[in-house]
């Protein structure tokens, strides 16, 4: 079954057309900027938690890093929404590019890992430290996922074979 | 400012080994990706530091949260180095770009703001554990967060403010067009 009729329909919706064609800086450029700001907080906070598990800033009580999780998740949802809007603007560009699916897979990996790590290390100080010692491979994997997601995301601008159905 | 800008572009345009590498298929995309990895490290470390000053995670001792500073500086260094490779490859696309010039201003003010925190007593007088942060430190933290977000925002907008050719009859203080 071909994806093309669906992509053609999606591209013709008013939201897609608006994001793509509205010349205002508050349309596509702002959505893209929000996606980058969110990226910094999502990858950054996840990286700090992973680095702490790997021994950086050992005097930081690990359980206290849970206080930054609301900021991380708020940024994550900001990026999920801005990402969906960017995808609706250029559905063919993303959905026909294997790198896009790799990016989604790496983000899914990062999310699964933090959801596994968080409830185990964000407990009492001593129990958290004990759990963190066992989480080192997961912390490395999380770093690989977020760095990989950034690379895959950046490469989307260079690796797409088609931009729009109509082109 | 325009003579300084012209001089900078000429300086950066001189034969350099970076531009040919950047113009290969993978040069620019890889440097951009690393630029974003650096940005994330900076935002993660500085963001957590500033939020701690604003009262998030009060039980974290200030001495402990300071351990993140070298990682923030490392991320910043990575972004500066990769940023310079863009500048060395397409100097006039940056030096005359209003979004880029604004970005540099935001980063310089962020640097001054961080230096104020580092050299004044504001930073040293922080209660180590649990207590309330003085208002001066909270102002510095808020300014820092806003400036780094503004830096990312203006950086992302560079591509939408590509400079056009200048009007020869116009006088300008700062050139935001190609002379």
Short mmCIF file of N, CA, C and O in Angstrom, two decimals, chain A residues 52-53 62-63 117 119-135:
data_model
loop_
_atom_site.label_atom_id
_atom_site.label_comp_id
_atom_site.label_asym_id
_atom_site.label_seq_id
_atom_site.Cartn_x
_atom_site.Cartn_y
_atom_site.Cartn_z
N UNK A 52 25.82 11.92 35.92
CA UNK A 52 25.85 11.74 37.38
C UNK A 52 25.94 10.25 37.74
O UNK A 52 26.68 9.85 38.64
N UNK A 53 25.18 9.41 37.00
CA UNK A 53 25.25 7.96 37.22
C UNK A 53 26.65 7.45 36.90
O UNK A 53 27.18 6.56 37.58
N UNK A 62 21.83 12.10 44.26
CA UNK A 62 21.22 11.70 42.98
C UNK A 62 19.70 11.81 43.00
O UNK A 62 19.08 12.22 42.00
N UNK A 63 19.09 11.49 44.14
CA UNK A 63 17.62 11.51 44.21
C UNK A 63 17.07 12.92 43.95
O UNK A 63 15.95 13.08 43.47
N UNK A 117 15.37 4.10 34.42
CA UNK A 117 16.37 4.59 35.38
C UNK A 117 15.72 5.40 36.51
O UNK A 117 16.02 5.18 37.69
N UNK A 119 12.73 5.73 38.26
CA UNK A 119 12.13 5.22 39.50
C UNK A 119 13.12 4.43 40.35
O UNK A 119 12.88 4.22 41.55
N UNK A 120 14.23 3.99 39.77
CA UNK A 120 15.21 3.20 40.54
C UNK A 120 16.25 4.05 41.24
O UNK A 120 16.69 3.70 42.33
N UNK A 121 16.65 5.18 40.60
CA UNK A 121 17.69 6.01 41.25
C UNK A 121 17.09 7.18 42.03
O UNK A 121 17.72 7.69 42.95
N UNK A 122 15.86 7.60 41.67
CA UNK A 122 15.26 8.73 42.38
C UNK A 122 14.50 8.23 43.59
O UNK A 122 13.30 8.46 43.75
N UNK A 123 15.19 7.50 44.45
CA UNK A 123 14.61 7.06 45.72
C UNK A 123 15.50 7.65 46.81
O UNK A 123 16.20 8.60 46.55
N UNK A 124 15.47 7.12 48.01
CA UNK A 124 16.31 7.66 49.08
C UNK A 124 17.78 7.73 48.67
O UNK A 124 18.20 7.03 47.75
N UNK A 125 18.55 8.59 49.34
CA UNK A 125 19.94 8.82 48.94
C UNK A 125 20.76 7.54 48.83
O UNK A 125 21.40 7.30 47.82
N UNK A 126 20.73 6.71 49.88
CA UNK A 126 21.57 5.50 49.89
C UNK A 126 21.09 4.49 48.85
O UNK A 126 21.88 3.96 48.06
N UNK A 127 19.76 4.25 48.83
CA UNK A 127 19.20 3.28 47.88
C UNK A 127 19.42 3.77 46.44
O UNK A 127 19.70 2.97 45.54
N UNK A 128 19.33 5.09 46.24
CA UNK A 128 19.53 5.67 44.92
C UNK A 128 20.96 5.45 44.43
O UNK A 128 21.19 5.07 43.28
N UNK A 129 21.91 5.68 45.34
CA UNK A 129 23.33 5.48 44.98
C UNK A 129 23.60 4.03 44.61
O UNK A 129 24.32 3.74 43.65
N UNK A 130 22.99 3.14 45.39
CA UNK A 130 23.19 1.71 45.16
C UNK A 130 22.64 1.33 43.78
O UNK A 130 23.28 0.60 43.02
N UNK A 131 21.45 1.86 43.47
CA UNK A 131 20.83 1.56 42.17
C UNK A 131 21.66 2.17 41.04
O UNK A 131 21.86 1.53 40.00
N UNK A 132 22.18 3.41 41.27
CA UNK A 132 22.94 4.10 40.22
C UNK A 132 24.15 3.28 39.79
O UNK A 132 24.49 3.24 38.61
N UNK A 133 24.78 2.62 40.77
CA UNK A 133 25.96 1.82 40.46
C UNK A 133 25.63 0.72 39.46
O UNK A 133 26.47 0.32 38.65
N UNK A 134 24.38 0.23 39.52
CA UNK A 134 23.96 -0.83 38.59
C UNK A 134 23.44 -0.27 37.27
O UNK A 134 23.18 -1.03 36.34
N UNK A 135 23.26 1.06 37.18
CA UNK A 135 22.65 1.67 36.00
C UNK A 135 23.67 2.19 34.99
O UNK A 135 23.30 2.84 34.03
#
